[in-house]
Coordinates of C-alpha atoms in Angstrom, one line a residue:
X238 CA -52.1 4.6 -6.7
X239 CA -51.5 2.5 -3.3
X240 CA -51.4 -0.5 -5.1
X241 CA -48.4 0.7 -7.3
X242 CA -46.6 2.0 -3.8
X243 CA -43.8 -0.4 -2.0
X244 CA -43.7 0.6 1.8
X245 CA -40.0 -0.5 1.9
X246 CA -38.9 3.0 0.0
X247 CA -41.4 5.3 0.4
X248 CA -41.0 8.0 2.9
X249 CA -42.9 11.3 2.6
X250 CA -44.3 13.9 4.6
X251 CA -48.2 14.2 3.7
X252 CA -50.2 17.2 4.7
X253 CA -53.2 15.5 5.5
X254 CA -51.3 13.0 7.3
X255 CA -52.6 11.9 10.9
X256 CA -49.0 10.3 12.8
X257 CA -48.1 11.6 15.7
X258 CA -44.9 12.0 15.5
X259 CA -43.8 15.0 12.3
X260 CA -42.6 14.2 9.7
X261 CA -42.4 10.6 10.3
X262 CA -41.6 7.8 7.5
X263 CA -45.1 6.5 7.9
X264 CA -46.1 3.8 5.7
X265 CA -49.1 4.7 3.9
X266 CA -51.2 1.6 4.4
X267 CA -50.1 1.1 7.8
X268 CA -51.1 4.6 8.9
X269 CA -53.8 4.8 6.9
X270 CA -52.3 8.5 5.9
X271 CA -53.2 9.3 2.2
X272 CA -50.5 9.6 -0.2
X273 CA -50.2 12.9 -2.3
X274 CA -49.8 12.6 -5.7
X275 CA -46.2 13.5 -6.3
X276 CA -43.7 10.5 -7.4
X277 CA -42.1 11.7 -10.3
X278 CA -40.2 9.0 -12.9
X279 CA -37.1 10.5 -12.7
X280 CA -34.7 9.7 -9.9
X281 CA -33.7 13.1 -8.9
X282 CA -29.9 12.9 -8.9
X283 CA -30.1 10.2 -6.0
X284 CA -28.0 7.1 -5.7
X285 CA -26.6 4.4 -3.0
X286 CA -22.9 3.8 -2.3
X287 CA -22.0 0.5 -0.3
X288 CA -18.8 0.9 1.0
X289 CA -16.0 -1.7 2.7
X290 CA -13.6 0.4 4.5
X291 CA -12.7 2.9 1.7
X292 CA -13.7 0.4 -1.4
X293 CA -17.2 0.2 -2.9
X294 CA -18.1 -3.2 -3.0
X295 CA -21.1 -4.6 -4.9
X296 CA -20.7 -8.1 -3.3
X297 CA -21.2 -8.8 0.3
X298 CA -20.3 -11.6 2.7
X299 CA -22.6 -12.7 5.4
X300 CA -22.4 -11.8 9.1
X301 CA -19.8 -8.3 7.7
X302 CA -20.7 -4.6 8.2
X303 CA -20.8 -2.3 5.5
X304 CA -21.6 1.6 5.3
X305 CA -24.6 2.5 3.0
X306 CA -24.9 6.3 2.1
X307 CA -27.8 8.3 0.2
X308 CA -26.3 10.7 -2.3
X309 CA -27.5 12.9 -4.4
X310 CA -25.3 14.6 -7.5
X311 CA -26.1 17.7 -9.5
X312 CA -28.7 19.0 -7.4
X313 CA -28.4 19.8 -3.0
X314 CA -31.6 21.3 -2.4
X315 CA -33.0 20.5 0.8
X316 CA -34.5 17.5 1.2
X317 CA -37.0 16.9 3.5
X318 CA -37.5 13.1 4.5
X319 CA -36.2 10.0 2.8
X320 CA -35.8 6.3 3.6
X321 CA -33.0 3.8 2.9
X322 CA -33.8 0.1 3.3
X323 CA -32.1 -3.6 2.3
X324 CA -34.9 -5.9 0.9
X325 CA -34.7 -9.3 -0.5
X326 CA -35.9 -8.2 -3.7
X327 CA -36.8 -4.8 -5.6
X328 CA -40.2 -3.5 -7.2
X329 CA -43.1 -2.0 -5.7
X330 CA -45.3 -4.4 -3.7
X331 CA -48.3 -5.3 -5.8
X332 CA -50.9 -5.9 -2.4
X333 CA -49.7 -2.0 -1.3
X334 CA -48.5 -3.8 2.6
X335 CA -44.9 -2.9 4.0
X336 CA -43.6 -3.9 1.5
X337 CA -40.6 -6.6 0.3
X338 CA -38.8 -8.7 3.6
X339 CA -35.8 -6.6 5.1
X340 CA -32.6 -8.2 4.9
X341 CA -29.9 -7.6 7.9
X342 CA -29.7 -4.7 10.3
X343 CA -28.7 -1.0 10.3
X344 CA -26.8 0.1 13.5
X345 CA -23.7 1.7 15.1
X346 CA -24.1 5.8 15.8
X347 CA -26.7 7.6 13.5
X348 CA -26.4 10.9 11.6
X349 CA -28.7 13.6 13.4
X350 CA -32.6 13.7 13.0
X351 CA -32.5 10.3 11.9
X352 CA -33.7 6.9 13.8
X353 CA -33.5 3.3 12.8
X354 CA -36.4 1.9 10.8
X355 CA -39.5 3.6 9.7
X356 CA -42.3 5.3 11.1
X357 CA -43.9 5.2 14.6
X358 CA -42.4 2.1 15.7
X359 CA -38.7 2.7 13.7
X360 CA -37.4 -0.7 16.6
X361 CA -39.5 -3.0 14.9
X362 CA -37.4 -2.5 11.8
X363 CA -34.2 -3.1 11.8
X364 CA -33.5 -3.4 8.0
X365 CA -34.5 0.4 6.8
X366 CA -33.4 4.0 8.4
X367 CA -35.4 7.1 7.9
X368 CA -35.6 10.7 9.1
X369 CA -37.3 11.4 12.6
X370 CA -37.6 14.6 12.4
X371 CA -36.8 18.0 9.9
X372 CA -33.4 18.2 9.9
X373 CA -32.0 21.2 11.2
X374 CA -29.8 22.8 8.6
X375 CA -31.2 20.0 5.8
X376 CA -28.8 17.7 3.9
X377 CA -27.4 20.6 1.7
X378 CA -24.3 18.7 1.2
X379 CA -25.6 15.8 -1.2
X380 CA -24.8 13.3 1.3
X381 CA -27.1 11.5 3.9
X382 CA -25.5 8.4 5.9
X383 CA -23.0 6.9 6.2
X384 CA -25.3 3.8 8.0
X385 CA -23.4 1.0 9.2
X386 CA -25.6 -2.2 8.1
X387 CA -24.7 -5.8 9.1
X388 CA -25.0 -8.3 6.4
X389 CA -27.3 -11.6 7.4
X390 CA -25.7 -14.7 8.9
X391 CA -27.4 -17.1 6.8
X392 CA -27.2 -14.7 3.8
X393 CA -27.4 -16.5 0.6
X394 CA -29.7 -14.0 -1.5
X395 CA -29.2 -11.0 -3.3
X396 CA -29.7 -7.7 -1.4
X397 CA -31.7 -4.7 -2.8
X398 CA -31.0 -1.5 -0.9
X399 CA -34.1 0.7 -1.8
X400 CA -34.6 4.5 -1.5
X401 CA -37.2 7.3 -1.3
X402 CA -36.1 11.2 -1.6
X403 CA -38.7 13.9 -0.7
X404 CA -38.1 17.2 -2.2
X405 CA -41.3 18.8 -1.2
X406 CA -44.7 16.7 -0.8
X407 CA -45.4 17.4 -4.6
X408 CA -42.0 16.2 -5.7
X409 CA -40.6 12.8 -4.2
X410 CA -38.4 10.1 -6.0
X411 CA -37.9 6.6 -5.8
X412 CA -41.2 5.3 -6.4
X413 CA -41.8 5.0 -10.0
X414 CA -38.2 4.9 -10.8
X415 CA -36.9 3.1 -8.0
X416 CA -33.6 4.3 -6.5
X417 CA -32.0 0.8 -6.0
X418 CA -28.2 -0.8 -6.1
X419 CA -28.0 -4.8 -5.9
X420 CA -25.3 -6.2 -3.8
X421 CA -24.6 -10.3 -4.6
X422 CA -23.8 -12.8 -2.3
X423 CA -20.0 -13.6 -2.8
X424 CA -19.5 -16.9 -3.5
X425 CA -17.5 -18.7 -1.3
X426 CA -13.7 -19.3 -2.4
X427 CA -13.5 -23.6 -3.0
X428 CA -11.2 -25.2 -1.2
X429 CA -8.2 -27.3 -3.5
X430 CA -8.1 -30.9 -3.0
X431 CA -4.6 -31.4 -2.8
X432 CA -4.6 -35.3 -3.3
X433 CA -6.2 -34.5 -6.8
X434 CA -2.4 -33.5 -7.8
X435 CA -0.5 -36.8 -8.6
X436 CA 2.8 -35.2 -9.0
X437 CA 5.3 -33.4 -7.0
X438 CA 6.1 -30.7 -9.6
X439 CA 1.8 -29.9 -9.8
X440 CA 1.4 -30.0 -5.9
X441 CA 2.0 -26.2 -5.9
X442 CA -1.4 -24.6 -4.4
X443 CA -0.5 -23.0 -1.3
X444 CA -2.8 -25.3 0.8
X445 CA -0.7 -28.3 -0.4
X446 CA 2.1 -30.0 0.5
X447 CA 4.1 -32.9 -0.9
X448 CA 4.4 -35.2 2.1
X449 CA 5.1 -39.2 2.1
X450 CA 5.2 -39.4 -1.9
X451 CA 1.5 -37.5 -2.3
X452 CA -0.2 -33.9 -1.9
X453 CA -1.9 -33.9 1.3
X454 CA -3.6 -30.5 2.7
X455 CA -1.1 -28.8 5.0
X456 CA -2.1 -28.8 8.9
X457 CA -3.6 -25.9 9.7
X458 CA -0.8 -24.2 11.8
X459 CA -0.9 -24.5 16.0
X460 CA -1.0 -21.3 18.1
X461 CA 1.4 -21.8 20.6
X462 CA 0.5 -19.1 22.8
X463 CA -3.0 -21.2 23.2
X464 CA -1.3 -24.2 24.5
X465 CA -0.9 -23.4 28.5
X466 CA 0.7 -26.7 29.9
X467 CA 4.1 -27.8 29.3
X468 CA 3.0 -31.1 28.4
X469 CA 1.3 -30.2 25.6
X470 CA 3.3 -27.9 24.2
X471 CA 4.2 -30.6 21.9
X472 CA 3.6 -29.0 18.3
X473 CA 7.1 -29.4 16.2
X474 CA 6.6 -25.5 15.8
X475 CA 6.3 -25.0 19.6
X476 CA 8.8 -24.9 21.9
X477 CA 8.1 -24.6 26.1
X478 CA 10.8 -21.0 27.2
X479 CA 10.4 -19.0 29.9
X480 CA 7.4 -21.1 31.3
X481 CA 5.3 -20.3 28.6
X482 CA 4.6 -22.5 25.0
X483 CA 5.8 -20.0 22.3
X484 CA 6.3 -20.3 18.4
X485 CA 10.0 -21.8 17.8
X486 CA 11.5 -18.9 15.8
X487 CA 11.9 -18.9 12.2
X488 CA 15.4 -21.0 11.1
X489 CA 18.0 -18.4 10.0
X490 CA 19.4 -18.6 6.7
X491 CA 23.2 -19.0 6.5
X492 CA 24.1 -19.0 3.1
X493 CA 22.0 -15.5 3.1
X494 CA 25.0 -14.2 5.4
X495 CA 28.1 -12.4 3.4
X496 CA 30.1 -11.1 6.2
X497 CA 31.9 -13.1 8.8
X498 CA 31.2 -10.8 11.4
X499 CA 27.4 -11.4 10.7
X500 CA 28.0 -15.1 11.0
X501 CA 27.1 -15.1 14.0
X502 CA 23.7 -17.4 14.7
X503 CA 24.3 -20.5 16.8
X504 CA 23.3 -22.8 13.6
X505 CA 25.7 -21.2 11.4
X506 CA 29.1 -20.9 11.3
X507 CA 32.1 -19.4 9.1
X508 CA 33.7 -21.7 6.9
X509 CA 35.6 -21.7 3.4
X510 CA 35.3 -18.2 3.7
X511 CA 31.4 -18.3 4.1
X512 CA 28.5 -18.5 6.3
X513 CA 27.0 -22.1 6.6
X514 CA 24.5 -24.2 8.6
X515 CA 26.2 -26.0 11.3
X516 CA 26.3 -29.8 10.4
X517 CA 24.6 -31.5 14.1
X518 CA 25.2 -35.0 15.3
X519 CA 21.9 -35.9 13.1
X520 CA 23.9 -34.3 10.0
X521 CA 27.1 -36.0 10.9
X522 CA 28.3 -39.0 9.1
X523 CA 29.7 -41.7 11.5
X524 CA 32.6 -42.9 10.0
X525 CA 32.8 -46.0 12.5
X526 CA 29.6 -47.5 11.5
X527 CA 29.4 -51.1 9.7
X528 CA 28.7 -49.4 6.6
X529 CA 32.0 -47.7 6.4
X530 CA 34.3 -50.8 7.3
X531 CA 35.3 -51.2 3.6
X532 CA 37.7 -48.9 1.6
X533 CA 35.1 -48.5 -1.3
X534 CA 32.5 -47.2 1.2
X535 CA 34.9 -45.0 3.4
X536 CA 35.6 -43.2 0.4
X537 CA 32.4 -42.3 -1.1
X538 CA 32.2 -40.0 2.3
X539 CA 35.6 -38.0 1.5
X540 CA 34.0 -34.8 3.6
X541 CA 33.9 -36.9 6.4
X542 CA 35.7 -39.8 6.4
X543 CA 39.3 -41.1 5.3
X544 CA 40.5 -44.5 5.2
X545 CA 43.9 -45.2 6.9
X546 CA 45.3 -48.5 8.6
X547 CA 42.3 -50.6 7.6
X548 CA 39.9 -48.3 9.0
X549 CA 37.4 -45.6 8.2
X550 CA 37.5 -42.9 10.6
X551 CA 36.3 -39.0 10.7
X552 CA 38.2 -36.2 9.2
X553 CA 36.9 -34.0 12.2
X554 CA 38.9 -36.1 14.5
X555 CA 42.1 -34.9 13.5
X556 CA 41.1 -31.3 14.9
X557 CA 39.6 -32.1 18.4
X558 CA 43.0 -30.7 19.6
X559 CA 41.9 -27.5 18.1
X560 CA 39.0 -27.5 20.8
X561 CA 39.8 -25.8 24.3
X562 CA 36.7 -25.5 26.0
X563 CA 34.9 -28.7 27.3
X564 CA 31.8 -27.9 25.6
X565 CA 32.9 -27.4 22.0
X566 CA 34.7 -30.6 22.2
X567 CA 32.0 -32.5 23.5
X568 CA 29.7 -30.9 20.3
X569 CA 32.2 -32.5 17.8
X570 CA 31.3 -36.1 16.9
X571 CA 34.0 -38.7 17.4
X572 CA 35.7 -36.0 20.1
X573 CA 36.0 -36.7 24.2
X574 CA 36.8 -34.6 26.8
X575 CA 39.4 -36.4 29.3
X576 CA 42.0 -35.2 31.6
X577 CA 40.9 -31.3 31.2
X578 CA 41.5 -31.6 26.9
X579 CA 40.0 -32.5 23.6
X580 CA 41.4 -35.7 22.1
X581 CA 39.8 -38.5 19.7
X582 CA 37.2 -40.7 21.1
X583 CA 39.1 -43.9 19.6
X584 CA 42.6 -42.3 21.6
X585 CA 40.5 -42.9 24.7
X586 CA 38.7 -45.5 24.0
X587 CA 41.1 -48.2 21.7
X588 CA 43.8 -48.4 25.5
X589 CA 41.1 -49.5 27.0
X590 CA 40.5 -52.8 25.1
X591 CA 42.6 -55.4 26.4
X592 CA 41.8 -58.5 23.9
X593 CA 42.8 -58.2 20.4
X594 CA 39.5 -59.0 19.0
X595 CA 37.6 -56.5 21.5
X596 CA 40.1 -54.4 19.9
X597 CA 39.6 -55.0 16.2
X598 CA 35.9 -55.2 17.0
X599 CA 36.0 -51.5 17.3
X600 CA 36.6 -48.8 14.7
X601 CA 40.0 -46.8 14.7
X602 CA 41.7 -49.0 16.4
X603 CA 44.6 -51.9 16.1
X604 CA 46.3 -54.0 17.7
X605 CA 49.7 -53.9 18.0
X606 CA 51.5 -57.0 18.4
X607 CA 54.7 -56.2 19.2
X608 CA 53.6 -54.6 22.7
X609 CA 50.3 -56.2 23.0
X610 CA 48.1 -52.9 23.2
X611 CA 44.7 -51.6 21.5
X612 CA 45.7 -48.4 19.9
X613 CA 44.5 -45.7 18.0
X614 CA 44.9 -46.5 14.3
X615 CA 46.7 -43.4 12.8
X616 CA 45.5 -41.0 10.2
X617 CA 48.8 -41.5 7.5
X618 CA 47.5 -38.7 5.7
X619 CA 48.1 -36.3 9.1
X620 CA 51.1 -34.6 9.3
X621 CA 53.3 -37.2 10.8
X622 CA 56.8 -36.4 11.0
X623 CA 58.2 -40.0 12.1
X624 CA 56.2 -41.2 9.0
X625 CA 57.9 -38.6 6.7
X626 CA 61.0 -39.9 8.5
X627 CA 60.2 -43.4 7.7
X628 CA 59.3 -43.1 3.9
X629 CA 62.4 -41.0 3.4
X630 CA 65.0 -43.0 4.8
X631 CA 63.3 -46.0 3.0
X632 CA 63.5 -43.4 -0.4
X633 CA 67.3 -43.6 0.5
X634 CA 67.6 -46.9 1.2
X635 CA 66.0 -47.7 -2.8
X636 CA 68.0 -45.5 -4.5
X637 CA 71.5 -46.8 -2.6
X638 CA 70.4 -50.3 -4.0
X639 CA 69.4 -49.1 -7.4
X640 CA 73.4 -47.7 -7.6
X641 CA 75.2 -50.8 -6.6
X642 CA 73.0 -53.3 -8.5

């Protein structure tokens, strides 16, 4: 019969037992206290939960906690010892010893009358709980536990959480029947190799990123609040405020913006009766560039640029008189501040070129012959009057000819 016994879920309370403590889980081998013959085959009602917060889980991870309970449905007599362990394996142990190798630890705080591991010595095993004494009122209610139990570091096996349930010393279950539930490792979720994906429209896993013409792994993102010197609060998502490295918050929307009155982030603005992103200098097309010194390439820019007098210049000059306050002038490309207003950069700039070619070197401007000055070349799509002036008296002038001839 003690060959057919596995120490790691037996726990009864023998008569003739000679332990020192009552009604101690006292392996039978080890204690040398005889076991009475009363394992039935049934199970008795008894089962184990494995819970994970509020879910029961028959996986575990390693190195997590998990609550283990003893239940028992259909029946709530009193029971009067028990033992719950986690083994590497389940089945009775064939040479009758203490039975299969534990696996992890029970902890945290303890129901009453019952002690961590089993028998006289319950600190030298940490991977099985067991009653200590009778309990007081007797688990009536079908439930003994919750145990915490901490899942193995190195955990790779399988884990067997094993039970015995004494009724009386004549009735017991777990032995021949085991009560037993199996939790399995959880396999470990495999990382994607992004540079598998050859294609931008397949580089979708949300580890990836399509980067320099490939799918690279994305950077694992920086805590700012980590980073405690200025100096290296260098992370594009950083930024250094209020003497401290912080995350740079989240870029605001504009086109998500319907109302003006909402418009009102620094990087958007109100425009064609909507909410849009600022343009910035880095946005800004410069109209002056070499690039733009033909008609053909001024005009495939017409946002930005329009051609007049030979030159390519900005749209956005025309309304730096708009601009009252130094700082919103300054903020417009191709717009100065000078003498306490906002006026064209070329309007300040073209007087002060006193050679015709340093003049025609630069864009907007022209020389004008007839008084020998570098001036700003004029937008003839603004809203010139002495150029309406101009092209109407020269209207007359053609259609006076056309009568006479």
């Amino acid at each position: 019969m003690l060959a057919r016994l596995f120490v790691f879920s037996v726990c009864i309370i023998c008569a003739t037992c000679s332990s020192s403590k009552a009604n101690s889980c006292t392996p039978p081998v080890a204690s040398g206290c005889p076991m009475a013959a009363g394992s039935t085959a049934e199970t008795g009602g008894f089962s184990i939960e494995v819970k994970k917060g509020d879910a029961v889980v028959t996986e575990y991870e390693a190195g997590q906690k998990y609550m283990v309970t003893l239940k028992r449905t259909g029946d709530t007599k009193l029971i009067k010892g028990f033992t719950l362990q986690a083994n590497e394996a389940a089945g009775a142990d064939a040479t009758g010893g203490l039975g299969k190798k534990y696996v992890g630890e029970f902890g945290g705080t303890l129901p009453a009358t019952t002690q961590i591991g089993c028998g006289d010595t319950p600190a030298d095993v940490k991977g099985a709980v067991s009653h200590n004494a009778p309990p007081t009122a007797g688990w009536t209610d079908g439930v003994i536990g919750p145990f915490e139990w901490t899942a193995p570091a190195d955990g790779e096996k399988d884990v067997y959480f094993n039970a015995i349930g004494v009724e009386s010393q004549a009735k017991w279950y777990g032995e021949k029947n085991p009560i037993m539930t199996k939790l399995t490792k959880k396999a470990a979720t495999q990382a994607v190799d992004c540079t598998t994906f050859t294609e931008q429209s397949t580089c979708t896993d949300t580890t990836c990123e399509w980067k320099e013409n490939a799918c690279k792994t994305k950077a694992a993102a920086v805590d700012c609040t980590k980073v405690t010197e200025e100096s290296k609060c260098t992370d594009a998502t950083c930024e250094w405020k209020e003497n401290a490295c912080k995350a740079k918050a989240a870029a605001v929307d504009c086109t998500k913006v319907t109302e003006e009155s909402k418009c009102t982030d620094a990087t958007c603005e109100w425009k064609e009766n909507a909410c849009k992103t600022k343009a910035t200098d880095k946005d800004m097309v410069d109209c002056t560039a070499d690039a733009m010194k033909t008609k053909e390439e001024c005009e495939k820019k017409p946002d930005d640029c329009v051609w007049a007098n030979d030159a390519c210049s900005a749209k956005a000059a025309a309304k730096c008189s708009d601009k009252t306050a130094e700082a919103d002038c300054t903020a417009m490309t191709g717009c100065t501040w000078a003498s306490n207003a906002c006026a064209t950069t070329t309007s300040i700039e073209c007087p002060k070129k006193t050679t015709e070619d340093d003049c025609k070197g630069m864009q907007g401007c022209k020389w004008n012959a007839d008084t020998t000055k570098c001036e700003e070349a004029v937008d003839v799509t603004k809203d010139n009057g002495a150029f309406k002036l101009g092209v109407a008296f020269a209207t007359l002038l053609l259609a006076a000819a056309a009568h006479f001839f």
